[in-house]
CSV table of C-alpha atoms and ligand atoms in Angstrom, one decimal:
chain,number,residue,atom,x,y,z
A,1202,MET,CA,-16.0,18.6,-51.6
A,1203,ALA,CA,-13.3,18.4,-49.0
A,1204,LYS,CA,-12.5,14.8,-48.1
A,1205,GLN,CA,-13.5,13.9,-44.5
A,1206,LYS,CA,-10.2,13.1,-42.7
A,1207,THR,CA,-10.0,10.0,-40.6
A,1208,ALA,CA,-7.4,8.4,-38.4
A,1209,PHE,CA,-7.1,5.1,-36.6
A,1210,VAL,CA,-6.5,5.4,-32.9
A,1211,CYS,CA,-6.0,2.9,-30.2
A,1212,THR,CA,-8.6,3.4,-27.4
A,1213,GLU,CA,-6.2,2.0,-24.8
A,1214,CYS,CA,-3.0,4.0,-25.4
A,1215,GLY,CA,-3.9,6.6,-27.9
A,1216,SER,CA,-1.3,5.7,-30.6
A,1217,ASP,CA,-2.5,6.5,-34.1
A,1218,TYR,CA,-2.2,4.6,-37.3
A,1219,SER,CA,-2.9,5.4,-40.9
A,1220,LYS,CA,-4.9,2.2,-41.4
A,1221,TRP,CA,-6.8,-0.2,-39.3
A,1222,GLN,CA,-5.0,-3.1,-37.6
A,1223,GLY,CA,-6.2,-5.8,-35.3
A,1224,GLN,CA,-3.6,-5.3,-32.6
A,1225,CYS,CA,-2.0,-2.1,-31.4
A,1226,SER,CA,1.7,-2.3,-32.1
A,1227,ASP,CA,2.4,0.1,-29.2
A,1228,CYS,CA,0.5,-1.4,-26.2
A,1229,GLY,CA,-0.3,-4.8,-27.7
A,1230,ALA,CA,-4.0,-4.6,-27.0
A,1231,TRP,CA,-6.3,-6.4,-29.4
A,1232,ASN,CA,-9.3,-4.9,-31.1
A,1233,THR,CA,-8.7,-1.5,-29.7
A,1234,VAL,CA,-7.8,0.4,-32.9
A,1235,THR,CA,-10.9,2.4,-34.0
A,1236,GLU,CA,-11.6,4.8,-36.8
A,1237,VAL,CA,-11.8,8.4,-35.7
A,1238,ARG,CA,-13.1,11.4,-37.7
A,1239,LEU,CA,-10.9,14.3,-37.3
A,1240,GLY,CA,-13.6,17.0,-37.9
A,1241,PRO,CA,-13.0,20.0,-40.2
A,1242,ALA,CA,-9.5,20.0,-41.7
A,1243,GLY,CA,-6.9,22.0,-39.7
A,1244,LYS,CA,-9.1,22.2,-36.6
A,1245,ARG,CA,-7.2,19.5,-34.7
A,1246,GLY,CA,-3.8,20.9,-35.4
A,1247,ALA,CA,-5.0,24.3,-34.3
A,1248,ALA,CA,-6.3,22.9,-31.1
A,1249,VAL,CA,-3.0,21.2,-30.3
A,1250,SER,CA,-0.7,24.1,-31.0
A,1251,ALA,CA,-2.9,27.0,-29.9
A,1252,GLY,CA,-1.4,26.9,-26.4
A,1253,ASN,CA,2.1,27.0,-27.8
A,1254,ARG,CA,1.4,29.9,-30.2
A,1255,ALA,CA,-0.3,32.0,-27.6
A,1256,GLY,CA,3.0,33.3,-26.3
A,1257,PHE,CA,4.1,34.7,-29.6
A,1258,ALA,CA,2.5,38.0,-30.5
A,1259,GLY,CA,4.5,39.1,-33.5
A,1260,ALA,CA,4.6,37.7,-37.0
A,1261,ARG,CA,8.1,36.3,-36.6
A,1262,PRO,CA,8.4,34.1,-33.6
A,1263,GLU,CA,11.2,35.2,-31.3
A,1264,ALA,CA,13.0,33.1,-28.7
A,1265,LYS,CA,13.5,34.6,-25.2
A,1266,LEU,CA,16.1,34.2,-22.7
A,1267,LEU,CA,14.9,32.0,-19.9
A,1268,ALA,CA,16.0,34.5,-17.3
A,1269,ASP,CA,14.0,37.3,-19.0
A,1270,ILE,CA,10.7,35.6,-18.7
A,1271,ALA,CA,8.7,37.2,-15.9
A,1272,THR,CA,7.2,34.7,-13.5
A,1273,GLU,CA,4.8,35.6,-10.8
A,1274,ALA,CA,4.5,33.5,-7.7
A,1275,VAL,CA,1.5,31.4,-8.1
A,1276,VAL,CA,-1.1,31.7,-5.4
A,1277,ARG,CA,-2.5,28.3,-4.9
A,1278,ILE,CA,-6.1,27.8,-3.9
A,1279,ALA,CA,-6.3,25.5,-0.8
A,1280,SER,CA,-8.9,22.8,-1.5
A,1281,GLY,CA,-9.8,22.5,2.2
A,1282,ALA,CA,-8.7,18.9,2.4
A,1283,GLY,CA,-5.0,18.8,3.5
A,1284,GLU,CA,-4.5,15.4,2.0
A,1285,PHE,CA,-5.8,16.5,-1.4
A,1286,ASP,CA,-3.6,19.6,-1.3
A,1287,ARG,CA,-0.6,17.5,-0.4
A,1288,VAL,CA,-1.0,15.3,-3.5
A,1289,LEU,CA,-1.5,18.4,-5.7
A,1290,GLY,CA,1.7,19.8,-4.4
A,1291,GLY,CA,0.2,22.5,-2.1
A,1292,GLY,CA,-3.2,23.4,-3.5
A,1293,LEU,CA,-4.9,24.1,-6.8
A,1294,VAL,CA,-3.0,26.2,-9.3
A,1295,PRO,CA,-5.2,28.7,-11.2
A,1296,GLY,CA,-5.5,27.9,-14.8
A,1297,SER,CA,-4.5,24.2,-14.4
A,1298,ALA,CA,-6.3,21.1,-15.6
A,1299,ILE,CA,-6.4,18.3,-13.1
A,1300,LEU,CA,-7.6,14.8,-14.0
A,1301,VAL,CA,-9.1,12.8,-11.1
A,1302,GLY,CA,-9.2,9.2,-12.0
A,1303,GLY,CA,-10.5,6.1,-10.2
A,1304,SER,CA,-12.6,3.1,-10.6
A,1305,PRO,CA,-16.4,3.4,-10.2
A,1306,GLY,CA,-17.3,3.7,-6.6
A,1307,ALA,CA,-13.9,4.9,-5.5
A,1308,GLY,CA,-15.4,8.2,-4.3
A,1309,LYS,CA,-14.4,10.7,-7.0
A,1310,SER,CA,-17.8,12.4,-7.1
A,1311,THR,CA,-17.9,12.5,-3.3
A,1312,LEU,CA,-14.5,13.9,-2.9
A,1313,LEU,CA,-15.0,16.6,-5.5
A,1314,LEU,CA,-18.5,17.6,-4.3
A,1315,GLN,CA,-17.2,17.9,-0.7
A,1316,THR,CA,-14.2,20.0,-1.9
A,1317,LEU,CA,-16.3,22.3,-4.1
A,1318,CYS,CA,-19.0,22.9,-1.5
A,1319,HIS,CA,-16.3,24.2,0.8
A,1320,LEU,CA,-14.5,26.1,-1.8
A,1321,ALA,CA,-17.7,27.8,-3.0
A,1322,ARG,CA,-18.0,29.7,0.2
A,1323,GLY,CA,-15.0,31.8,-0.7
A,1324,ARG,CA,-15.1,32.0,-4.5
A,1325,PRO,CA,-17.4,31.2,-7.4
A,1326,CYS,CA,-17.5,27.5,-8.2
A,1327,LEU,CA,-19.4,25.4,-10.7
A,1328,TYR,CA,-20.1,21.7,-10.5
A,1329,ILE,CA,-21.1,20.2,-13.9
A,1330,THR,CA,-22.7,16.8,-13.5
A,1331,GLY,CA,-23.1,14.6,-16.6
A,1332,GLU,CA,-23.6,11.3,-14.9
A,1333,GLU,CA,-26.0,12.1,-12.0
A,1334,SER,CA,-29.0,14.3,-12.0
A,1335,LEU,CA,-29.2,17.5,-10.1
A,1336,GLN,CA,-31.5,15.9,-7.6
A,1337,GLN,CA,-29.0,13.0,-7.0
A,1338,VAL,CA,-26.2,15.4,-6.3
A,1339,ALA,CA,-28.3,17.6,-4.1
A,1340,LEU,CA,-29.5,14.6,-2.1
A,1341,ARG,CA,-25.9,13.5,-1.5
A,1342,ALA,CA,-24.8,17.0,-0.5
A,1343,ARG,CA,-27.7,17.2,2.0
A,1344,ARG,CA,-27.1,13.7,3.4
A,1345,LEU,CA,-23.4,14.6,3.9
A,1346,GLY,CA,-24.4,17.9,5.6
A,1347,LEU,CA,-22.3,20.0,3.2
A,1348,PRO,CA,-22.7,23.7,2.9
A,1349,MET,CA,-25.1,24.1,0.0
A,1350,ASP,CA,-25.8,27.7,-0.2
A,1351,GLN,CA,-23.0,28.9,-2.5
A,1352,LEU,CA,-22.3,26.1,-5.0
A,1353,ARG,CA,-23.8,26.4,-8.4
A,1354,LEU,CA,-24.7,23.2,-10.2
A,1355,MET,CA,-25.5,22.3,-13.8
A,1356,ALA,CA,-26.4,19.1,-15.5
A,1357,GLU,CA,-24.8,19.2,-18.9
A,1358,THR,CA,-22.9,17.0,-21.3
A,1359,ASN,CA,-22.5,19.1,-24.3
A,1360,VAL,CA,-19.1,20.7,-24.4
A,1361,GLU,CA,-20.2,23.8,-26.3
A,1362,SER,CA,-22.9,24.5,-23.7
A,1363,ILE,CA,-20.4,23.9,-20.9
A,1364,LEU,CA,-18.0,26.4,-22.5
A,1365,ALA,CA,-20.8,28.9,-22.9
A,1366,ALA,CA,-21.8,28.4,-19.3
A,1367,LEU,CA,-18.2,28.9,-18.2
A,1368,GLU,CA,-18.0,32.2,-20.1
A,1369,GLY,CA,-21.1,33.4,-18.4
A,1370,ASP,CA,-20.5,32.2,-14.9
A,1371,ALA,CA,-16.7,32.7,-14.9
A,1372,PRO,CA,-16.1,30.3,-11.9
A,1373,ASP,CA,-12.7,30.1,-10.2
A,1374,VAL,CA,-13.0,26.3,-9.9
A,1375,VAL,CA,-15.1,24.0,-12.1
A,1376,VAL,CA,-15.7,20.3,-11.8
A,1377,VAL,CA,-16.7,18.2,-14.9
A,1378,ASP,CA,-18.0,14.8,-13.8
A,1379,SER,CA,-17.1,13.0,-15.9
A,1380,ILE,CA,-15.1,13.7,-19.1
A,1381,GLN,CA,-16.3,10.4,-20.6
A,1382,VAL,CA,-19.8,11.6,-21.0
A,1383,VAL,CA,-19.0,15.0,-22.4
A,1384,HIS,CA,-19.4,15.3,-26.2
A,1385,SER,CA,-19.1,17.8,-28.9
A,1386,ASP,CA,-21.6,18.4,-31.8
A,1387,ASP,CA,-18.7,18.8,-34.2
A,1388,ILE,CA,-17.5,15.3,-33.8
A,1389,ALA,CA,-19.5,12.4,-35.2
A,1390,SER,CA,-18.3,9.6,-33.0
A,1391,ALA,CA,-20.1,8.5,-29.8
A,1392,PRO,CA,-19.5,10.1,-26.4
A,1393,GLY,CA,-16.6,8.3,-24.6
A,1394,SER,CA,-14.7,7.5,-27.8
A,1395,VAL,CA,-11.2,8.6,-28.1
A,1396,SER,CA,-11.8,11.5,-30.4
A,1397,GLN,CA,-14.7,12.9,-28.3
A,1398,VAL,CA,-12.7,12.6,-25.0
A,1399,ARG,CA,-9.7,14.1,-26.6
A,1400,GLU,CA,-11.3,17.1,-28.3
A,1401,CYS,CA,-13.6,17.9,-25.4
A,1402,ALA,CA,-10.8,17.7,-22.9
A,1403,ALA,CA,-8.6,19.9,-25.2
A,1404,ALA,CA,-11.4,22.5,-25.5
A,1405,LEU,CA,-12.0,22.6,-21.7
A,1406,THR,CA,-8.3,22.7,-20.9
A,1407,ARG,CA,-7.8,25.6,-23.4
A,1408,HIS,CA,-10.5,27.5,-21.7
A,1409,ALA,CA,-9.0,26.9,-18.3
A,1410,LYS,CA,-5.6,28.1,-19.4
A,1411,GLN,CA,-7.1,31.3,-21.0
A,1412,SER,CA,-9.4,32.2,-18.2
A,1413,GLY,CA,-7.3,31.0,-15.2
A,1414,THR,CA,-10.1,28.7,-14.1
A,1415,VAL,CA,-9.1,25.5,-12.2
A,1416,LEU,CA,-10.5,22.6,-14.2
A,1417,LEU,CA,-11.1,19.3,-12.3
A,1418,LEU,CA,-12.0,16.5,-14.7
A,1419,VAL,CA,-13.3,13.2,-13.5
A,1420,GLY,CA,-12.0,10.3,-15.5
A,1421,HIS,CA,-13.0,6.6,-15.2
A,1422,VAL,CA,-10.4,3.9,-15.0
A,1423,THR,CA,-10.8,0.9,-17.4
A,1424,LYS,CA,-10.8,-2.6,-16.1
A,1425,ASP,CA,-7.1,-3.1,-16.6
A,1426,GLY,CA,-6.4,0.0,-14.5
A,1427,SER,CA,-5.7,2.6,-17.1
A,1428,LEU,CA,-7.7,5.7,-17.6
A,1429,ALA,CA,-10.0,5.5,-20.6
A,1430,GLY,CA,-8.2,7.2,-23.3
A,1431,PRO,CA,-5.2,7.6,-21.0
A,1432,LYS,CA,-2.3,8.8,-23.0
A,1433,VAL,CA,-4.7,11.0,-25.0
A,1434,LEU,CA,-5.5,13.1,-22.0
A,1435,GLU,CA,-2.2,12.8,-20.1
A,1436,HIS,CA,-0.2,15.2,-22.3
A,1437,MET,CA,-2.7,18.0,-22.2
A,1438,ILE,CA,-3.6,18.1,-18.5
A,1439,ASP,CA,-1.3,19.4,-15.8
A,1440,CYS,CA,-1.9,16.9,-13.1
A,1441,SER,CA,-3.3,13.4,-13.1
A,1442,ILE,CA,-4.3,12.0,-9.7
A,1443,LEU,CA,-5.8,8.6,-9.0
A,1444,LEU,CA,-8.2,7.7,-6.2
A,1445,GLU,CA,-7.8,4.1,-5.3
A,1446,GLY,CA,-9.2,1.7,-2.7
A,1447,SER,CA,-10.0,-1.9,-2.4
A,1448,ASP,CA,-13.6,-3.0,-1.8
A,1449,ASP,CA,-12.9,-4.5,1.6
A,1450,SER,CA,-11.1,-1.5,3.0
A,1451,ARG,CA,-12.6,1.8,3.9
A,1452,PHE,CA,-9.3,3.6,3.2
A,1453,ARG,CA,-8.9,5.4,-0.1
A,1454,THR,CA,-5.5,6.5,-1.4
A,1455,LEU,CA,-5.0,9.5,-3.6
A,1456,ARG,CA,-1.8,9.3,-5.6
A,1457,GLY,CA,-0.3,11.7,-8.0
A,1458,GLN,CA,0.8,10.2,-11.4
A,1459,LYS,CA,1.8,13.4,-13.1
A,1460,ASN,CA,2.1,16.9,-11.7
A,1461,ARG,CA,3.5,19.9,-13.5
A,1462,PHE,CA,3.4,21.9,-10.3
A,1463,GLY,CA,4.8,19.6,-7.7
A,1464,ALA,CA,6.2,16.2,-6.9
A,1465,VAL,CA,4.4,13.0,-7.7
A,1466,ASN,CA,5.7,11.1,-4.7
A,1467,GLU,CA,2.9,12.2,-2.5
A,1468,LEU,CA,0.1,10.0,-1.2
A,1469,GLY,CA,-3.1,11.2,0.4
A,1470,ILE,CA,-5.1,8.9,2.5
A,1471,PHE,CA,-8.8,9.2,3.1
A,1472,ALA,CA,-11.4,7.0,4.9
A,1473,MET,CA,-14.8,6.5,3.4
A,1474,THR,CA,-17.4,6.9,6.2
A,1475,ASP,CA,-21.1,7.2,6.2
A,1476,GLY,CA,-20.5,11.0,6.3
A,1477,GLY,CA,-18.4,11.0,3.1
A,1478,LEU,CA,-14.6,11.0,2.7
A,1479,ARG,CA,-12.6,12.0,5.7
A,1480,GLU,CA,-9.0,12.8,5.7
A,1481,VAL,CA,-6.6,10.5,7.6
A,1482,LYS,CA,-4.3,13.0,9.2
A,1483,ASN,CA,-1.7,10.6,10.5
A,1484,PRO,CA,-1.7,7.9,7.9
A,1485,SER,CA,1.9,6.8,8.5
A,1486,ALA,CA,0.9,5.5,11.9
A,1487,ILE,CA,-2.5,4.0,11.2
A,1488,PHE,CA,-1.1,0.5,11.6
A,1489,LEU,CA,0.9,1.4,14.7
A,1490,ASP,CA,-1.3,0.8,17.7
A,1491,ARG,CA,1.0,-0.4,20.5
A,1492,SER,CA,0.4,-1.2,24.1
A,1493,GLU,CA,1.8,1.1,26.8
A,1494,GLU,CA,4.5,-1.2,28.1
A,1495,ALA,CA,7.4,-2.5,26.1
A,1496,SER,CA,7.3,-6.2,25.3
A,1497,SER,CA,10.1,-8.4,24.0
A,1498,GLY,CA,10.0,-9.5,20.4
A,1499,SER,CA,8.5,-6.3,19.1
A,1500,ALA,CA,10.2,-3.7,16.9
A,1501,VAL,CA,9.0,-0.8,14.9
A,1502,MET,CA,10.3,-0.2,11.4
A,1503,VAL,CA,9.7,2.4,8.7
A,1504,VAL,CA,8.8,0.8,5.4
A,1505,TRP,CA,8.2,2.7,2.1
A,1506,GLU,CA,4.6,2.1,1.1
A,1507,GLY,CA,4.0,3.4,-2.4
A,1508,THR,CA,5.5,6.8,-2.0
A,1509,ARG,CA,5.2,7.5,1.7
A,1510,PRO,CA,6.9,6.2,4.8
A,1511,LEU,CA,4.7,3.9,6.9
A,1512,LEU,CA,5.5,3.0,10.5
A,1513,VAL,CA,4.7,-0.6,11.2
A,1514,GLU,CA,5.3,-2.9,14.1
A,1515,ILE,CA,6.9,-6.3,13.6
A,1516,GLN,CA,6.7,-9.1,16.1
A,1517,ALA,CA,8.7,-12.2,16.6
A,1518,LEU,CA,8.3,-15.1,18.9
A,1519,VAL,CA,11.2,-17.5,19.5
A,1520,ASP,CA,10.3,-20.6,21.4
A,1521,GLU,CA,12.0,-23.9,22.1
A,1522,SER,CA,10.8,-26.4,19.6
A,1523,ALA,CA,9.2,-29.7,20.5
A,1524,LEU,CA,9.7,-30.9,16.9
A,1525,GLY,CA,12.7,-32.3,15.3
A,1526,ASN,CA,12.3,-29.9,12.5
A,1527,PRO,CA,11.7,-26.4,14.1
A,1528,ARG,CA,9.1,-24.3,12.5
A,1529,ARG,CA,9.7,-20.9,10.7
A,1530,VAL,CA,6.5,-19.1,10.1
A,1531,ALA,CA,6.3,-15.6,8.6
A,1532,VAL,CA,3.0,-13.7,8.2
A,1533,GLY,CA,3.2,-10.6,6.1
A,1534,LEU,CA,6.8,-11.3,5.3
A,1535,GLU,CA,8.6,-13.6,2.9
A,1536,GLN,CA,9.2,-17.1,4.3
A,1537,ASN,CA,12.6,-17.6,2.5
A,1538,ARG,CA,13.8,-14.2,3.7
A,1539,LEU,CA,13.2,-15.3,7.3
A,1540,ALA,CA,15.1,-18.5,6.9
A,1541,MET,CA,18.0,-16.6,5.3
A,1542,LEU,CA,18.1,-14.0,8.0
A,1543,LEU,CA,18.2,-16.7,10.7
A,1544,ALA,CA,21.2,-18.2,8.9
A,1545,VAL,CA,22.9,-14.8,8.9
A,1546,LEU,CA,22.1,-14.4,12.6
A,1547,HIS,CA,23.7,-17.7,13.4
A,1548,ARG,CA,26.8,-17.2,11.3
A,1549,HIS,CA,27.5,-13.5,11.9
A,1550,GLY,CA,25.6,-12.8,15.1
A,1551,GLY,CA,26.7,-15.9,16.9
A,1552,LEU,CA,23.1,-16.6,18.0
A,1553,HIS,CA,22.0,-20.2,17.6
A,1554,VAL,CA,18.3,-20.6,17.0
A,1555,GLY,CA,18.5,-23.9,15.2
A,1556,ASP,CA,16.5,-25.7,17.8
A,1557,GLN,CA,13.9,-23.0,18.2
A,1558,ASP,CA,10.5,-22.3,16.5
A,1559,VAL,CA,10.5,-18.8,15.0
A,1560,PHE,CA,7.3,-17.0,14.3
A,1561,ALA,CA,7.3,-13.5,12.7
A,1562,ASN,CA,4.3,-11.3,12.1
A,1563,VAL,CA,3.7,-7.8,10.7
A,1564,VAL,CA,1.0,-6.2,12.8
A,1565,GLY,CA,-2.2,-4.8,11.1
A,1566,GLY,CA,-2.2,-7.2,8.2
A,1567,VAL,CA,0.3,-5.2,6.3
A,1568,LYS,CA,2.4,-7.0,3.7
A,1569,VAL,CA,6.0,-6.0,3.8
A,1570,LEU,CA,8.1,-7.1,0.7
A,1571,GLU,CA,10.8,-4.5,1.2
A,1572,THR,CA,14.2,-5.6,2.3
A,1573,SER,CA,14.4,-2.6,4.6
A,1574,ALA,CA,12.5,-4.8,7.1
A,1575,ASP,CA,15.5,-7.2,7.5
A,1576,LEU,CA,17.2,-5.5,10.4
A,1577,ALA,CA,14.0,-4.8,12.4
A,1578,LEU,CA,13.0,-8.4,12.0
A,1579,LEU,CA,16.4,-9.7,13.1
A,1580,LEU,CA,16.4,-7.5,16.2
A,1581,ALA,CA,12.9,-8.5,17.1
A,1582,ILE,CA,14.0,-12.1,16.9
A,1583,VAL,CA,17.0,-11.4,19.2
A,1584,SER,CA,14.8,-9.5,21.6
A,1585,SER,CA,12.3,-12.4,21.9
A,1586,PHE,CA,15.1,-14.9,22.2
A,1587,ARG,CA,16.8,-13.0,25.0
A,1588,ASP,CA,13.4,-12.0,26.4
A,1589,ARG,CA,14.7,-8.4,26.5
A,1590,PRO,CA,12.3,-5.7,25.2
A,1591,LEU,CA,13.6,-3.1,22.8
A,1592,PRO,CA,13.1,0.5,23.9
A,1593,ARG,CA,9.7,1.8,23.0
A,1594,ASP,CA,11.0,4.9,21.2
A,1595,LEU,CA,13.4,2.9,19.0
A,1596,VAL,CA,12.8,2.6,15.2
A,1597,ILE,CA,14.9,0.3,13.0
A,1598,PHE,CA,15.4,-0.2,9.3
A,1599,GLY,CA,18.1,-1.6,7.0
A,1600,GLU,CA,18.8,-4.4,4.7
A,1601,VAL,CA,20.9,-7.3,5.9
A,1602,GLY,CA,23.4,-8.9,3.5
A,1603,LEU,CA,24.6,-12.5,3.6
A,1604,SER,CA,28.0,-11.5,5.0
A,1605,GLY,CA,26.4,-9.7,7.9
A,1606,GLU,CA,26.7,-6.3,6.5
A,1607,ILE,CA,23.9,-3.7,6.9
A,1608,ARG,CA,23.1,-2.2,3.5
A,1609,PRO,CA,21.5,1.2,2.9
A,1610,VAL,CA,17.9,1.5,1.8
A,1611,PRO,CA,16.3,4.3,-0.3
A,1612,SER,CA,14.9,7.5,1.3
A,1613,GLY,CA,16.6,7.0,4.6
A,1614,GLN,CA,16.2,10.7,5.5
A,1615,GLU,CA,12.5,10.7,4.9
A,1616,ARG,CA,12.0,7.6,6.9
A,1617,LEU,CA,13.9,9.1,9.9
A,1618,ALA,CA,12.0,12.4,9.6
A,1619,GLU,CA,8.7,10.5,9.6
A,1620,ALA,CA,9.7,8.5,12.7
A,1621,ALA,CA,10.8,11.6,14.5
A,1622,LYS,CA,7.5,13.2,13.7
A,1623,HIS,CA,5.8,10.4,15.5
A,1624,GLY,CA,7.8,10.7,18.6
A,1625,PHE,CA,10.5,8.1,18.1
A,1626,ARG,CA,13.7,9.3,19.8
A,1627,ARG,CA,16.2,6.6,18.8
A,1628,ALA,CA,17.0,4.9,15.5
A,1629,ILE,CA,19.3,2.1,14.3
A,1630,VAL,CA,20.0,2.6,10.7
A,1631,PRO,CA,22.6,1.6,8.0
A,1632,LYS,CA,25.8,3.7,8.1
A,1633,ALA,CA,25.1,5.0,4.6
A,1634,ASN,CA,21.6,6.2,5.7
A,1635,ALA,CA,22.9,8.2,8.6
A,1636,PRO,CA,21.7,11.8,8.2
A,1637,LYS,CA,24.3,14.4,7.3
A,1638,SER,CA,22.9,16.9,9.8
A,1639,ALA,CA,21.5,15.9,13.2
A,1640,ILE,CA,17.7,15.4,13.4
A,1641,PRO,CA,16.5,17.4,16.4
A,1642,GLY,CA,15.4,15.2,19.3
A,1643,MET,CA,16.6,12.0,17.7
A,1644,GLU,CA,19.6,9.9,18.4
A,1645,VAL,CA,20.7,8.0,15.4
A,1646,VAL,CA,23.0,4.9,15.7
A,1647,PRO,CA,24.5,4.2,12.3
A,1648,VAL,CA,25.7,0.5,11.9
A,1649,ARG,CA,27.8,-1.2,9.4
A,1650,ARG,CA,27.7,-4.8,10.5
A,1651,LEU,CA,25.2,-7.0,12.3
A,1652,GLN,CA,27.4,-7.2,15.4
A,1653,GLU,CA,27.3,-3.4,15.8
A,1654,ALA,CA,23.5,-3.5,15.6
A,1655,LEU,CA,23.3,-6.2,18.2
A,1656,ALA,CA,25.6,-4.3,20.4
A,1657,ALA,CA,23.5,-1.2,20.0
A,1658,CYS,CA,20.5,-2.8,21.6
A,1659,GLU,CA,22.4,-4.5,24.5
B,357,TYD,P1,-18.9,8.0,-5.5
B,357,TYD,O1,-18.3,9.3,-5.1
B,357,TYD,O2,-20.2,8.1,-6.2
B,357,TYD,O3,-17.9,7.3,-6.5
B,357,TYD,P2,-17.4,7.6,-8.0
B,357,TYD,O4,-17.9,8.9,-8.3
B,357,TYD,O5,-15.9,7.5,-7.9
B,357,TYD,O6,-18.0,6.5,-8.8
B,357,TYD,O7,-18.9,7.1,-4.3
B,357,TYD,C1,-19.5,5.9,-4.3
B,357,TYD,C2,-19.3,5.0,-3.2
B,357,TYD,O8,-18.9,5.6,-2.0
B,357,TYD,C3,-20.5,4.3,-3.0
B,357,TYD,O9,-20.3,3.0,-3.4
B,357,TYD,C4,-20.8,4.4,-1.5
B,357,TYD,C5,-19.7,5.1,-0.9
B,357,TYD,N1,-20.1,6.2,0.0
B,357,TYD,C6,-20.1,6.0,1.3
B,357,TYD,O10,-19.7,5.0,1.8
B,357,TYD,N2,-20.4,7.0,2.1
B,357,TYD,C7,-20.9,8.2,1.6
B,357,TYD,O11,-21.2,9.1,2.4
B,357,TYD,C8,-20.9,8.4,0.2
B,357,TYD,C9,-21.4,9.6,-0.4
B,357,TYD,C10,-20.5,7.3,-0.6
B,358,MG,MG1,-19.2,9.5,-9.8
């Protein structure tokens, strides 16, 4: 009788070992190495390399010249939600496998149900629910007022049945909610275990590649923030996106972690409402809600939040101190950085604020830890001190060094482009961040030293 093959795999990171050990040597997690049955011999190897072999028809594999390989322009399927498409790199690519991760309650099922109901109007779609009953899904769709007439629904967790249904239905887009509950009869371990998740995801992905179906897999995030069986899935899927949101905020962010068809530095922002997830079309300015008239002590800067520029207003108030030891209070900013910047302002800008209380605040409760806020903060302080408002259409960013030099910050071009999009017409930026070609409708003042920046807002 053939010996049953087993391996020991870490449930956190997917590393495998030939024998059991208490701690995973790769990720350092304790008690995560579990025994996994590999199923009939040779099956696993076949599953992994099937995709690679598919391209070689003859007996002797032959290498091709890169330039000779015919590529057709992929026609992406627009998901209907601009923010979702943006994270995917412009829409769903036929034949791709996309993993949508997130903690429970983030809104993964809601997002995918909404997307699929809209997509189903133009092409065959199938929603496979393994966690909720058909009634629950239907109730939600009805409550959200989604178009329900075209979407086909199935409650199934067995991967063989799912594959059979896919063969029969041949949908263009399929959602499997979630991969952790899908199991195969061929594998002895429990649903949700590494081997089940890996083999089921591999089978579904293979089907997607062969049939050109878009496969959307829902995956749960474990308590430490990683996708259950993370590395196991990551190499076989094409895109991995994460839906995140804190409990006290209605905003949800969709972030690309891996994308074979686009950049990963895209961030989609949604708001969870009682009518489901709504796109936030202008996320970069959600924290920018300014009064009509210019006021002194206020400046707008562009910070880099995650992977997207965000416009935020910074306010400063400089007032004569009644105390012997004037106060320096920073909300949303680092206290020490404020003290340091005030010293730079005195030494290199010639502005003496030693006898003044200085308060600084980032509007909207945003926390700014980036050094690109330095220059905007300094100019806001000067504006308040002189009681002279900065122009309302001015945007500022740049790091301030201890010798009064203005240092460049990453992604200067993108920051300027974002500000221009929101109607800002002037910008004070570090010399090295000055755009090579002019930005239409925007006057950029590149500065090298603090004095130049002060002179620019005279
Ligand atoms: P759900 O999509 O079920 O999350 P997931 O599949 O990621 O676990 O969304 C669950 C949460 O979303 C739930 O806690 C309530 C909230 N929600 C709303 O606020 N409004 C709505 O219209 C819907 C459908 C959900
Ligand atoms: Mg769900």
